Tab-separated table of C-alpha atoms in Angstrom:
chain	number	residue	atom	x	y	z
E	852	UNK	CA	44.948	11.281	49.451
E	853	UNK	CA	42.419	8.900	50.988
E	854	UNK	CA	38.834	9.530	52.032
E	855	UNK	CA	36.038	7.761	53.887
E	856	UNK	CA	34.142	5.297	51.716
E	857	UNK	CA	30.894	6.811	52.959
E	858	UNK	CA	31.735	9.983	51.032
E	859	UNK	CA	31.380	8.110	47.720
E	860	UNK	CA	28.087	6.310	47.221
E	861	UNK	CA	29.303	4.399	44.162
E	862	UNK	CA	32.196	2.801	46.027
E	863	UNK	CA	30.017	1.909	49.003
E	864	UNK	CA	27.414	0.372	46.686
E	865	UNK	CA	30.091	-1.681	44.923
E	866	UNK	CA	31.407	-3.016	48.231
E	867	UNK	CA	27.927	-4.060	49.329
E	868	UNK	CA	27.747	-6.424	46.352
E	869	UNK	CA	30.488	-8.603	47.854
E	870	UNK	CA	28.873	-11.468	49.799
E	871	UNK	CA	29.698	-11.395	53.492
E	872	UNK	CA	31.593	-8.102	53.362
E	873	UNK	CA	30.555	-5.668	56.081
E	874	UNK	CA	31.255	-2.081	55.095
E	875	UNK	CA	31.631	0.148	58.147
E	876	UNK	CA	31.988	3.866	57.661
E	877	UNK	CA	35.680	3.932	58.575
E	878	UNK	CA	36.797	2.064	55.453
E	879	UNK	CA	39.059	4.383	53.483
E	880	UNK	CA	39.516	4.668	49.729
E	881	UNK	CA	42.540	5.883	47.759
E	882	UNK	CA	42.324	6.788	44.084
E	883	UNK	CA	44.606	4.783	41.789
E	884	UNK	CA	45.598	5.610	38.231
E	885	UNK	CA	43.437	4.505	35.320
E	886	UNK	CA	42.700	5.821	31.842
E	887	UNK	CA	39.445	4.070	30.996
E	888	UNK	CA	38.119	3.424	34.521
E	889	UNK	CA	37.970	5.013	37.959
E	890	UNK	CA	39.960	2.717	40.232
E	891	UNK	CA	40.186	2.819	44.027
E	892	UNK	CA	42.087	0.911	46.650
E	893	UNK	CA	39.811	0.416	49.648
E	894	UNK	CA	41.238	-0.610	53.019
E	895	UNK	CA	39.282	-1.914	55.994
E	896	UNK	CA	39.960	-4.029	59.070
E	897	UNK	CA	42.128	-6.919	57.921
E	898	UNK	CA	41.168	-6.636	54.268
E	899	UNK	CA	42.061	-4.619	51.207
E	900	UNK	CA	40.161	-4.590	47.931
E	901	UNK	CA	40.269	-2.758	44.616
E	902	UNK	CA	37.067	-1.251	43.233
E	903	UNK	CA	36.770	-0.490	39.534
E	904	UNK	CA	34.069	1.858	38.286
E	905	UNK	CA	33.795	2.359	34.496
E	906	UNK	CA	34.028	5.824	32.965
E	907	UNK	CA	31.094	7.073	30.921
E	908	UNK	CA	33.474	7.959	28.065
E	909	UNK	CA	34.251	4.278	27.452
E	910	UNK	CA	30.634	3.119	27.424
E	911	UNK	CA	29.959	0.842	24.467
E	912	UNK	CA	33.640	0.102	23.849
E	913	UNK	CA	33.796	-2.985	26.060
E	914	UNK	CA	31.950	-6.299	25.867
E	915	UNK	CA	31.429	-6.778	29.600
E	916	UNK	CA	30.155	-10.349	29.278
E	917	UNK	CA	33.298	-11.322	27.389
E	918	UNK	CA	35.431	-9.509	29.947
E	919	UNK	CA	33.763	-11.390	32.808
E	920	UNK	CA	34.377	-14.772	31.180
E	921	UNK	CA	37.983	-13.982	30.310
E	922	UNK	CA	38.818	-12.460	33.695
E	923	UNK	CA	37.534	-15.605	35.402
E	924	UNK	CA	39.759	-17.742	33.176
E	925	UNK	CA	42.773	-15.561	34.027
E	926	UNK	CA	41.954	-15.921	37.721
E	927	UNK	CA	41.747	-19.690	37.275
E	928	UNK	CA	45.159	-19.693	35.556
E	929	UNK	CA	46.664	-17.899	38.549
E	930	UNK	CA	47.712	-14.794	36.621
E	931	UNK	CA	44.815	-12.476	37.453
E	932	UNK	CA	43.510	-10.855	40.612
E	933	UNK	CA	41.047	-12.793	42.818
E	934	UNK	CA	37.579	-11.573	41.794
E	935	UNK	CA	35.087	-10.841	44.575
E	936	UNK	CA	32.395	-9.294	42.370
E	937	UNK	CA	32.044	-8.578	38.657
E	938	UNK	CA	28.804	-7.297	37.147
E	939	UNK	CA	28.730	-7.646	33.328
E	940	UNK	CA	25.758	-5.285	33.165
E	941	UNK	CA	27.457	-2.313	34.817
E	942	UNK	CA	31.152	-3.139	34.531
E	943	UNK	CA	31.630	-2.627	38.271
E	944	UNK	CA	34.272	-4.983	39.627
E	945	UNK	CA	35.734	-5.653	43.064
E	946	UNK	CA	38.935	-7.674	43.392
E	947	UNK	CA	40.950	-8.732	46.387
E	948	UNK	CA	44.088	-6.701	46.941
E	949	UNK	CA	47.101	-8.971	46.459
E	950	UNK	CA	49.701	-8.226	49.161
E	951	UNK	CA	53.010	-6.816	47.998
E	952	UNK	CA	52.120	-6.095	44.382
E	953	UNK	CA	53.069	-2.896	42.611
E	954	UNK	CA	52.201	-1.812	39.082
E	955	UNK	CA	55.103	-1.692	36.691
E	956	UNK	CA	56.486	1.760	35.968
E	957	UNK	CA	56.936	2.797	32.350
E	958	UNK	CA	60.573	3.393	31.507
E	959	UNK	CA	61.782	1.643	34.649
E	960	UNK	CA	61.005	-2.030	34.023
E	961	UNK	CA	64.021	-4.196	34.776
E	962	UNK	CA	65.096	-7.248	32.827
E	963	UNK	CA	63.994	-9.415	35.770
E	964	UNK	CA	60.524	-7.869	35.755
E	965	UNK	CA	60.307	-8.257	31.992
E	966	UNK	CA	61.225	-11.925	32.344
E	967	UNK	CA	58.473	-12.432	34.911
E	968	UNK	CA	56.027	-10.813	32.506
E	969	UNK	CA	57.265	-13.071	29.717
E	970	UNK	CA	56.488	-16.134	31.814
E	971	UNK	CA	53.009	-14.793	32.550
E	972	UNK	CA	52.291	-14.242	28.862
E	973	UNK	CA	53.610	-17.717	28.082
E	974	UNK	CA	51.283	-19.251	30.666
E	975	UNK	CA	48.317	-17.348	29.252
E	976	UNK	CA	49.067	-17.889	25.570
E	977	UNK	CA	49.949	-21.540	26.033
E	978	UNK	CA	47.032	-22.387	28.312
E	979	UNK	CA	44.818	-23.813	25.596
E	980	UNK	CA	41.858	-21.921	27.080
E	981	UNK	CA	39.304	-20.218	24.864
E	982	UNK	CA	38.585	-16.545	25.494
E	983	UNK	CA	35.394	-14.902	24.356
E	984	UNK	CA	35.934	-12.612	21.372
E	985	UNK	CA	38.482	-12.425	18.574
E	986	UNK	CA	40.745	-9.411	18.117
E	987	UNK	CA	42.038	-8.348	14.705
E	988	UNK	CA	43.902	-5.019	14.708
E	989	UNK	CA	43.278	-4.480	10.991
E	990	UNK	CA	39.538	-4.405	11.684
E	991	UNK	CA	39.989	-2.045	14.641
E	992	UNK	CA	42.051	0.373	12.566
E	993	UNK	CA	39.665	0.181	9.623
E	994	UNK	CA	36.696	0.993	11.825
E	995	UNK	CA	38.511	3.820	13.619
E	996	UNK	CA	39.616	5.621	10.455
E	997	UNK	CA	36.197	5.373	8.836
E	998	UNK	CA	35.101	8.806	10.014
E	999	UNK	CA	38.457	10.601	9.916
E	1000	UNK	CA	38.776	13.899	8.078
E	1001	UNK	CA	42.495	14.385	8.660
E	1002	UNK	CA	44.059	13.195	5.405
E	1003	UNK	CA	47.469	12.534	6.954
E	1004	UNK	CA	46.116	10.339	9.747
E	1005	UNK	CA	43.756	8.633	7.309
E	1006	UNK	CA	46.630	7.734	4.971
E	1007	UNK	CA	48.715	6.512	7.909
E	1008	UNK	CA	45.803	4.432	9.141
E	1009	UNK	CA	45.416	2.770	5.764
E	1010	UNK	CA	49.111	1.866	5.700
E	1011	UNK	CA	48.908	0.442	9.211
E	1012	UNK	CA	45.782	-1.551	8.345
E	1013	UNK	CA	47.541	-3.022	5.313
E	1014	UNK	CA	50.542	-3.967	7.468
E	1015	UNK	CA	48.177	-5.597	9.960
E	1016	UNK	CA	46.458	-7.556	7.200
E	1017	UNK	CA	49.806	-8.863	5.950
E	1018	UNK	CA	50.740	-9.958	9.456
E	1019	UNK	CA	47.358	-11.575	10.030
E	1020	UNK	CA	47.725	-13.548	6.797
E	1021	UNK	CA	50.780	-15.321	8.222
E	1022	UNK	CA	49.521	-15.754	11.791
E	1023	UNK	CA	49.084	-19.078	13.508
E	1024	UNK	CA	45.976	-20.007	15.483
E	1025	UNK	CA	44.865	-17.208	17.836
E	1026	UNK	CA	45.538	-17.626	21.545
E	1027	UNK	CA	43.997	-16.024	24.642
E	1028	UNK	CA	45.486	-12.533	24.948
E	1029	UNK	CA	45.147	-9.661	27.402
E	1030	UNK	CA	45.374	-7.105	24.557
E	1031	UNK	CA	45.936	-4.101	26.883
E	1032	UNK	CA	49.056	-4.872	28.958
E	1033	UNK	CA	49.919	-1.297	29.929
E	1034	UNK	CA	52.047	-0.788	33.070
E	1035	UNK	CA	49.053	-0.124	35.342
E	1036	UNK	CA	47.588	-3.475	34.297
E	1037	UNK	CA	50.745	-5.442	35.155
E	1038	UNK	CA	51.234	-5.986	38.889
E	1039	UNK	CA	54.544	-7.383	40.132
E	1040	UNK	CA	55.175	-8.973	43.530
E	1041	UNK	CA	58.781	-9.940	42.821
E	1042	UNK	CA	57.861	-13.499	41.871
E	1043	UNK	CA	54.907	-13.163	39.510
E	1044	UNK	CA	53.515	-10.478	37.237
E	1045	UNK	CA	49.727	-10.570	37.396
E	1046	UNK	CA	47.552	-8.995	34.723
E	1047	UNK	CA	44.378	-7.087	35.612
E	1048	UNK	CA	41.618	-5.267	33.713
E	1049	UNK	CA	40.670	-7.783	31.029
E	1050	UNK	CA	38.305	-5.374	29.244
E	1051	UNK	CA	39.829	-5.777	25.796
E	1052	UNK	CA	40.956	-9.396	26.123
E	1053	UNK	CA	40.205	-11.825	23.307
E	1054	UNK	CA	41.674	-14.536	21.127
E	1055	UNK	CA	44.470	-12.857	19.177
E	1056	UNK	CA	47.985	-13.058	17.763
E	1057	UNK	CA	50.397	-13.523	20.708
E	1058	UNK	CA	52.746	-10.995	19.097
E	1059	UNK	CA	50.177	-8.312	19.915
E	1060	UNK	CA	50.512	-8.737	23.692
E	1061	UNK	CA	54.297	-8.835	23.531
E	1062	UNK	CA	54.681	-5.832	21.225
E	1063	UNK	CA	52.142	-3.776	23.142
E	1064	UNK	CA	53.842	-4.577	26.437
E	1065	UNK	CA	57.263	-3.610	25.073
E	1066	UNK	CA	55.979	-0.269	23.798
E	1067	UNK	CA	53.820	0.758	26.739
E	1068	UNK	CA	56.369	-0.213	29.394
E	1069	UNK	CA	59.242	1.340	27.437
E	1070	UNK	CA	61.461	-1.734	27.610
E	1071	UNK	CA	65.077	-1.235	26.637
E	1072	UNK	CA	66.892	-3.729	24.426
E	1073	UNK	CA	68.061	-5.948	27.292
E	1074	UNK	CA	64.640	-6.018	28.962
E	1075	UNK	CA	62.936	-6.853	25.669
E	1076	UNK	CA	65.409	-9.697	25.175
E	1077	UNK	CA	64.637	-10.943	28.698
E	1078	UNK	CA	60.905	-10.822	27.965
E	1079	UNK	CA	61.246	-12.888	24.797
E	1080	UNK	CA	63.763	-15.309	26.322
E	1081	UNK	CA	61.419	-16.030	29.228
E	1082	UNK	CA	58.525	-16.395	26.820
E	1083	UNK	CA	60.563	-19.163	25.146
E	1084	UNK	CA	59.423	-18.520	21.600
E	1085	UNK	CA	62.288	-16.792	19.742
E	1086	UNK	CA	60.535	-17.140	16.394
E	1087	UNK	CA	58.077	-14.457	17.536
E	1088	UNK	CA	60.773	-11.758	17.755
E	1089	UNK	CA	60.362	-10.703	14.121
E	1090	UNK	CA	56.575	-10.596	14.374
E	1091	UNK	CA	56.826	-8.454	17.495
E	1092	UNK	CA	58.829	-5.818	15.610
E	1093	UNK	CA	56.326	-5.758	12.747
E	1094	UNK	CA	53.457	-5.534	15.221
E	1095	UNK	CA	54.820	-2.490	17.077
E	1096	UNK	CA	53.610	0.253	14.687
E	1097	UNK	CA	50.261	-1.519	14.425
E	1098	UNK	CA	49.950	-1.345	18.218
E	1099	UNK	CA	50.876	2.327	18.170
E	1100	UNK	CA	48.297	3.029	15.479
E	1101	UNK	CA	45.523	1.399	17.490
E	1102	UNK	CA	46.609	3.164	20.699
E	1103	UNK	CA	46.857	6.507	18.951
E	1104	UNK	CA	43.422	6.280	17.366
E	1105	UNK	CA	41.887	5.120	20.652
E	1106	UNK	CA	43.445	8.060	22.476
E	1107	UNK	CA	42.144	10.575	19.943
E	1108	UNK	CA	38.705	9.051	20.401
E	1109	UNK	CA	38.985	9.497	24.170
E	1110	UNK	CA	40.040	13.112	23.676
E	1111	UNK	CA	37.005	13.715	21.467
E	1112	UNK	CA	34.757	12.090	24.091
E	1113	UNK	CA	36.081	14.423	26.784
E	1114	UNK	CA	37.804	11.846	28.991
E	1115	UNK	CA	39.686	13.948	31.596
E	1116	UNK	CA	42.011	11.166	32.809
E	1117	UNK	CA	44.977	12.349	30.698
E	1118	UNK	CA	46.030	14.593	27.820
E	1119	UNK	CA	44.757	12.088	25.293
E	1120	UNK	CA	45.433	14.305	22.302
E	1121	UNK	CA	49.161	14.482	23.095
E	1122	UNK	CA	49.163	10.787	24.049
E	1123	UNK	CA	47.559	9.831	20.750
E	1124	UNK	CA	49.648	12.044	18.492
E	1125	UNK	CA	52.889	10.758	20.055
E	1126	UNK	CA	51.924	7.187	19.251
E	1127	UNK	CA	50.818	8.034	15.736
E	1128	UNK	CA	54.146	9.767	15.140
E	1129	UNK	CA	56.016	6.695	16.347
E	1130	UNK	CA	53.874	4.463	14.123
E	1131	UNK	CA	54.527	6.706	11.129
E	1132	UNK	CA	58.278	6.586	11.711
E	1133	UNK	CA	58.300	2.792	11.992
E	1134	UNK	CA	56.111	2.255	8.937
E	1135	UNK	CA	58.330	4.582	6.901
E	1136	UNK	CA	61.238	2.253	7.592
E	1137	UNK	CA	59.514	-0.893	6.330
Protein backbone atom coordinates (compact mmCIF):
# COMPACT_ATOMS: atom_id res chain seq x y z
CA UNK A 1 0.00 0.00 0.00
CA UNK A 2 1.42 3.38 -1.00
CA UNK A 3 0.83 6.79 0.54
CA UNK A 4 1.61 10.43 -0.19
CA UNK A 5 5.12 11.44 0.86
CA UNK A 6 3.65 14.49 2.57
CA UNK A 7 2.05 12.17 5.14
CA UNK A 8 5.50 11.19 6.46
CA UNK A 9 7.72 14.07 7.51
CA UNK A 10 10.83 11.90 7.82
CA UNK A 11 10.65 10.73 4.22
CA UNK A 12 10.00 14.23 2.92
CA UNK A 13 12.93 15.57 4.94
CA UNK A 14 15.21 12.85 3.57
CA UNK A 15 14.22 13.67 -0.01
CA UNK A 16 14.95 17.36 0.51
CA UNK A 17 18.58 16.50 1.25
CA UNK A 18 19.10 15.39 -2.36
CA UNK A 19 20.55 18.30 -4.36
CA UNK A 20 18.27 19.44 -7.16
CA UNK A 21 15.40 17.11 -6.26
CA UNK A 22 12.04 18.86 -6.15
CA UNK A 23 9.59 17.05 -3.90
CA UNK A 24 6.00 17.81 -4.86
CA UNK A 25 3.21 16.52 -2.68
CA UNK A 26 2.10 13.86 -5.17
CA UNK A 27 5.23 11.73 -4.74
CA UNK A 28 4.15 8.37 -3.36
CA UNK A 29 5.98 6.05 -0.99
CA UNK A 30 5.68 2.27 -0.61
CA UNK A 31 7.07 0.43 2.40
CA UNK A 32 9.67 -2.24 1.60
CA UNK A 33 10.88 -5.03 3.86
CA UNK A 34 13.74 -4.44 6.28
CA UNK A 35 14.75 -5.83 9.66
CA UNK A 36 17.12 -3.16 10.95
CA UNK A 37 15.83 -0.15 8.98
CA UNK A 38 12.61 1.38 7.69
CA UNK A 39 12.89 1.31 3.90
CA UNK A 40 10.62 3.00 1.37
CA UNK A 41 10.41 3.10 -2.39
CA UNK A 42 9.43 6.62 -3.43
CA UNK A 43 8.14 7.31 -6.94
CA UNK A 44 7.79 10.71 -8.58
CA UNK A 45 7.66 12.11 -12.10
CA UNK A 46 10.34 10.30 -14.07
CA UNK A 47 12.32 9.22 -11.03
CA UNK A 48 12.30 6.52 -8.39
CA UNK A 49 14.41 6.47 -5.24
CA UNK A 50 14.80 4.35 -2.13
CA UNK A 51 14.82 6.05 1.27
CA UNK A 52 16.35 4.29 4.26
CA UNK A 53 15.54 5.46 7.77
CA UNK A 54 17.33 3.69 10.66
CA UNK A 55 15.36 2.03 13.45
CA UNK A 56 15.93 3.22 17.00
CA UNK A 57 16.49 -0.40 18.11
CA UNK A 58 19.71 -0.61 16.08
CA UNK A 59 21.19 2.65 17.34
CA UNK A 60 24.81 2.20 18.37
CA UNK A 61 25.23 -1.06 16.45
CA UNK A 62 26.45 0.54 13.23
CA UNK A 63 29.51 2.67 12.49
CA UNK A 64 27.86 5.07 10.07
CA UNK A 65 31.12 6.71 8.97
CA UNK A 66 32.52 3.31 8.04
CA UNK A 67 29.30 2.43 6.25
CA UNK A 68 29.43 5.65 4.22
CA UNK A 69 33.01 5.00 3.10
CA UNK A 70 32.35 1.37 2.22
CA UNK A 71 29.07 2.06 0.42
CA UNK A 72 30.83 4.63 -1.76
CA UNK A 73 33.51 2.07 -2.64
CA UNK A 74 30.83 -0.48 -3.57
CA UNK A 75 29.14 2.14 -5.75
CA UNK A 76 32.47 2.85 -7.42
CA UNK A 77 32.96 -0.88 -8.08
CA UNK A 78 29.59 -1.01 -9.83
CA UNK A 79 28.02 -3.49 -7.41
CA UNK A 80 26.09 -1.10 -5.17
CA UNK A 81 23.17 1.25 -5.66
CA UNK A 82 23.84 4.82 -6.88
CA UNK A 83 23.93 6.98 -3.73
CA UNK A 84 22.11 10.32 -3.85
CA UNK A 85 22.50 11.17 -0.16
CA UNK A 86 24.08 9.46 2.84
CA UNK A 87 24.37 11.17 6.22
CA UNK A 88 26.83 9.39 8.56
CA UNK A 89 25.44 11.33 11.52
CA UNK A 90 21.84 10.13 11.19
CA UNK A 91 22.15 7.04 8.99
CA UNK A 92 19.54 8.41 6.58
CA UNK A 93 20.29 7.34 3.03
CA UNK A 94 18.68 7.97 -0.35
CA UNK A 95 19.67 5.85 -3.34
CA UNK A 96 18.53 5.87 -6.93
CA UNK A 97 16.12 3.10 -7.81
CA UNK A 98 17.80 0.78 -10.31
CA UNK A 99 15.29 -0.20 -13.02
CA UNK A 100 14.33 -3.85 -13.21
CA UNK A 101 15.93 -5.06 -9.99
CA UNK A 102 14.21 -7.39 -7.57
CA UNK A 103 15.46 -8.65 -4.21
CA UNK A 104 16.30 -12.32 -4.10
CA UNK A 105 13.72 -14.54 -2.45
CA UNK A 106 14.87 -16.94 0.25
CA UNK A 107 14.34 -20.55 -0.77
CA UNK A 108 13.80 -19.63 -4.41
CA UNK A 109 17.24 -18.55 -5.62
CA UNK A 110 18.14 -20.27 -8.87
CA UNK A 111 21.56 -21.54 -9.84
CA UNK A 112 21.80 -18.70 -12.38
CA UNK A 113 21.06 -16.10 -9.71
CA UNK A 114 23.54 -17.72 -7.36
CA UNK A 115 26.18 -17.58 -10.08
CA UNK A 116 25.53 -13.87 -10.60
CA UNK A 117 25.94 -13.35 -6.87
CA UNK A 118 29.17 -15.33 -6.93
CA UNK A 119 30.57 -13.01 -9.58
CA UNK A 120 29.57 -9.98 -7.51
CA UNK A 121 31.32 -11.34 -4.43
CA UNK A 122 34.39 -12.14 -6.52
CA UNK A 123 34.50 -8.57 -7.84
CA UNK A 124 34.19 -7.17 -4.32
CA UNK A 125 36.61 -9.54 -2.61
CA UNK A 126 39.18 -9.31 -5.38
CA UNK A 127 38.99 -5.54 -5.81
CA UNK A 128 42.01 -4.75 -3.67
CA UNK A 129 40.06 -1.90 -2.05
CA UNK A 130 40.30 -1.21 1.66
CA UNK A 131 37.07 -1.03 3.64
CA UNK A 132 36.85 0.75 6.95
CA UNK A 133 36.61 -1.66 9.88
CA UNK A 134 37.68 -5.25 10.48
CA UNK A 135 35.17 -7.99 11.26
CA UNK A 136 36.06 -11.00 13.39
CA UNK A 137 33.10 -13.24 14.25
CA UNK A 138 34.86 -14.69 17.30
CA UNK A 139 34.94 -11.21 18.84
CA UNK A 140 31.29 -10.58 17.97
CA UNK A 141 30.21 -13.85 19.58
CA UNK A 142 32.38 -13.28 22.64
CA UNK A 143 30.90 -9.84 23.20
CA UNK A 144 27.33 -11.04 22.63
CA UNK A 145 27.51 -13.92 25.11
CA UNK A 146 29.12 -11.80 27.82
CA UNK A 147 25.83 -10.99 29.51
CA UNK A 148 23.95 -14.22 28.81
CA UNK A 149 22.27 -16.08 31.66
CA UNK A 150 21.01 -19.01 29.61
CA UNK A 151 23.60 -21.72 30.26
CA UNK A 152 22.77 -23.68 27.11
CA UNK A 153 23.15 -20.70 24.78
CA UNK A 154 26.26 -19.59 26.67
CA UNK A 155 27.90 -23.00 26.20
CA UNK A 156 26.92 -23.03 22.52
CA UNK A 157 28.33 -19.54 22.09
CA UNK A 158 31.65 -20.57 23.59
CA UNK A 159 31.89 -23.53 21.20
CA UNK A 160 31.08 -21.31 18.24
CA UNK A 161 33.63 -18.71 19.33
CA UNK A 162 36.29 -21.42 19.59
CA UNK A 163 35.40 -22.67 16.10
CA UNK A 164 35.65 -19.10 14.81
CA UNK A 165 39.05 -18.64 16.43
CA UNK A 166 40.34 -21.82 14.78
CA UNK A 167 39.10 -20.63 11.40
CA UNK A 168 40.57 -17.17 11.90
CA UNK A 169 43.95 -18.70 12.73
CA UNK A 170 44.14 -20.20 9.23
CA UNK A 171 42.64 -17.26 7.32
CA UNK A 172 44.43 -15.36 4.60
CA UNK A 173 44.50 -11.57 4.42
CA UNK A 174 41.06 -10.02 5.00
CA UNK A 175 39.19 -8.64 2.00
CA UNK A 176 36.36 -6.12 1.67
CA UNK A 177 33.14 -7.92 2.61
CA UNK A 178 29.47 -6.99 2.77
CA UNK A 179 28.98 -9.12 5.91
CA UNK A 180 25.14 -9.04 5.75
CA UNK A 181 24.14 -10.46 2.35
CA UNK A 182 20.57 -11.43 3.23
CA UNK A 183 18.07 -11.74 0.35
CA UNK A 184 16.67 -8.22 0.80
CA UNK A 185 20.19 -6.83 0.40
CA UNK A 186 20.84 -8.66 -2.89
CA UNK A 187 19.09 -7.09 -5.88
CA UNK A 188 19.04 -8.97 -9.18
CA UNK A 189 18.30 -7.48 -12.61
CA UNK A 190 18.97 -10.67 -14.55
CA UNK A 191 22.53 -9.65 -15.41
CA UNK A 192 24.02 -8.42 -12.15
CA UNK A 193 23.34 -8.93 -8.46
CA UNK A 194 23.87 -5.65 -6.64
CA UNK A 195 24.42 -5.47 -2.90
CA UNK A 196 22.83 -2.74 -0.78
CA UNK A 197 22.83 -1.74 2.90
CA UNK A 198 26.53 -1.78 3.76
CA UNK A 199 25.93 -1.17 7.49
CA UNK A 200 28.00 -4.10 8.72
CA UNK A 201 30.58 -4.16 5.93
CA UNK A 202 34.26 -4.44 6.82
CA UNK A 203 37.48 -6.23 5.99
CA UNK A 204 36.83 -9.89 6.73
CA UNK A 205 37.29 -13.52 5.71
CA UNK A 206 35.64 -13.98 2.27
CA UNK A 207 34.17 -17.27 3.49
CA UNK A 208 31.90 -15.24 5.77
CA UNK A 209 30.06 -13.55 2.90
CA UNK A 210 29.68 -16.79 0.98
CA UNK A 211 28.50 -18.88 3.94
CA UNK A 212 26.11 -16.20 5.14
CA UNK A 213 24.65 -15.81 1.66
CA UNK A 214 24.15 -19.57 1.30
CA UNK A 215 22.35 -19.81 4.64
CA UNK A 216 20.15 -16.72 4.41
CA UNK A 217 19.07 -17.34 0.82
CA UNK A 218 18.51 -21.05 1.45
CA UNK A 219 20.58 -22.21 -1.51
CA UNK A 220 20.21 -25.84 -2.48
CA UNK A 221 23.22 -27.97 -3.36
CA UNK A 222 23.23 -27.07 -7.06
CA UNK A 223 22.83 -23.34 -6.41
CA UNK A 224 25.62 -23.39 -3.83
CA UNK A 225 27.85 -25.14 -6.36
CA UNK A 226 26.97 -22.47 -8.94
CA UNK A 227 27.82 -19.73 -6.45
CA UNK A 228 31.25 -21.18 -5.70
CA UNK A 229 31.98 -22.05 -9.34
CA UNK A 230 31.25 -18.47 -10.41
CA UNK A 231 33.33 -17.17 -7.53
CA UNK A 232 36.23 -19.17 -9.02
CA UNK A 233 37.89 -20.12 -5.76
CA UNK A 234 37.13 -23.81 -5.09
CA UNK A 235 39.57 -23.94 -2.18
CA UNK A 236 37.10 -21.84 -0.17
CA UNK A 237 34.40 -24.55 -0.23
CA UNK A 238 35.67 -26.24 2.93
CA UNK A 239 35.98 -22.94 4.80
CA UNK A 240 32.44 -22.02 3.81
CA UNK A 241 31.08 -25.19 5.45
CA UNK A 242 33.02 -24.53 8.65
CA UNK A 243 31.85 -20.92 8.66
CA UNK A 244 28.13 -21.75 8.41
CA UNK A 245 27.44 -22.49 12.11
CA UNK A 246 29.51 -19.44 13.05
CA UNK A 247 27.26 -17.31 10.83
CA UNK A 248 24.18 -18.86 12.40
CA UNK A 249 25.51 -18.18 15.89
CA UNK A 250 26.08 -14.51 15.12
CA UNK A 251 22.67 -14.17 13.43
CA UNK A 252 20.92 -15.93 16.28
CA UNK A 253 22.50 -13.79 18.98
CA UNK A 254 21.79 -10.62 17.00
CA UNK A 255 18.15 -11.61 16.62
CA UNK A 256 17.74 -12.29 20.33
CA UNK A 257 19.21 -8.86 20.98
CA UNK A 258 16.67 -7.30 18.62
CA UNK A 259 13.87 -9.16 20.39
CA UNK A 260 15.07 -7.84 23.74
CA UNK A 261 15.22 -4.30 22.31
CA UNK A 262 11.61 -4.54 21.14
CA UNK A 263 12.19 -4.36 17.39
CA UNK A 264 8.74 -5.06 15.86
CA UNK A 265 9.97 -5.85 12.33
CA UNK A 266 9.79 -9.64 12.81
CA UNK A 267 9.45 -12.42 15.37
CA UNK A 268 13.10 -12.11 16.31
CA UNK A 269 12.91 -14.63 19.13
CA UNK A 270 11.77 -17.41 16.77
CA UNK A 271 14.23 -16.18 14.11
CA UNK A 272 17.11 -16.29 16.57
CA UNK A 273 16.30 -19.63 18.17
CA UNK A 274 15.98 -21.31 14.76
CA UNK A 275 19.47 -20.18 13.82
CA UNK A 276 20.94 -21.18 17.16
CA UNK A 277 19.40 -24.63 16.77
CA UNK A 278 20.93 -24.98 13.31
CA UNK A 279 24.31 -23.84 14.65
CA UNK A 280 24.10 -26.35 17.50
CA UNK A 281 23.33 -29.18 15.10
CA UNK A 282 26.24 -28.30 12.82
CA UNK A 283 28.73 -27.88 15.66
CA UNK A 284 27.68 -31.23 17.11
CA UNK A 285 28.75 -32.86 13.86
CA UNK A 286 32.27 -31.41 13.85
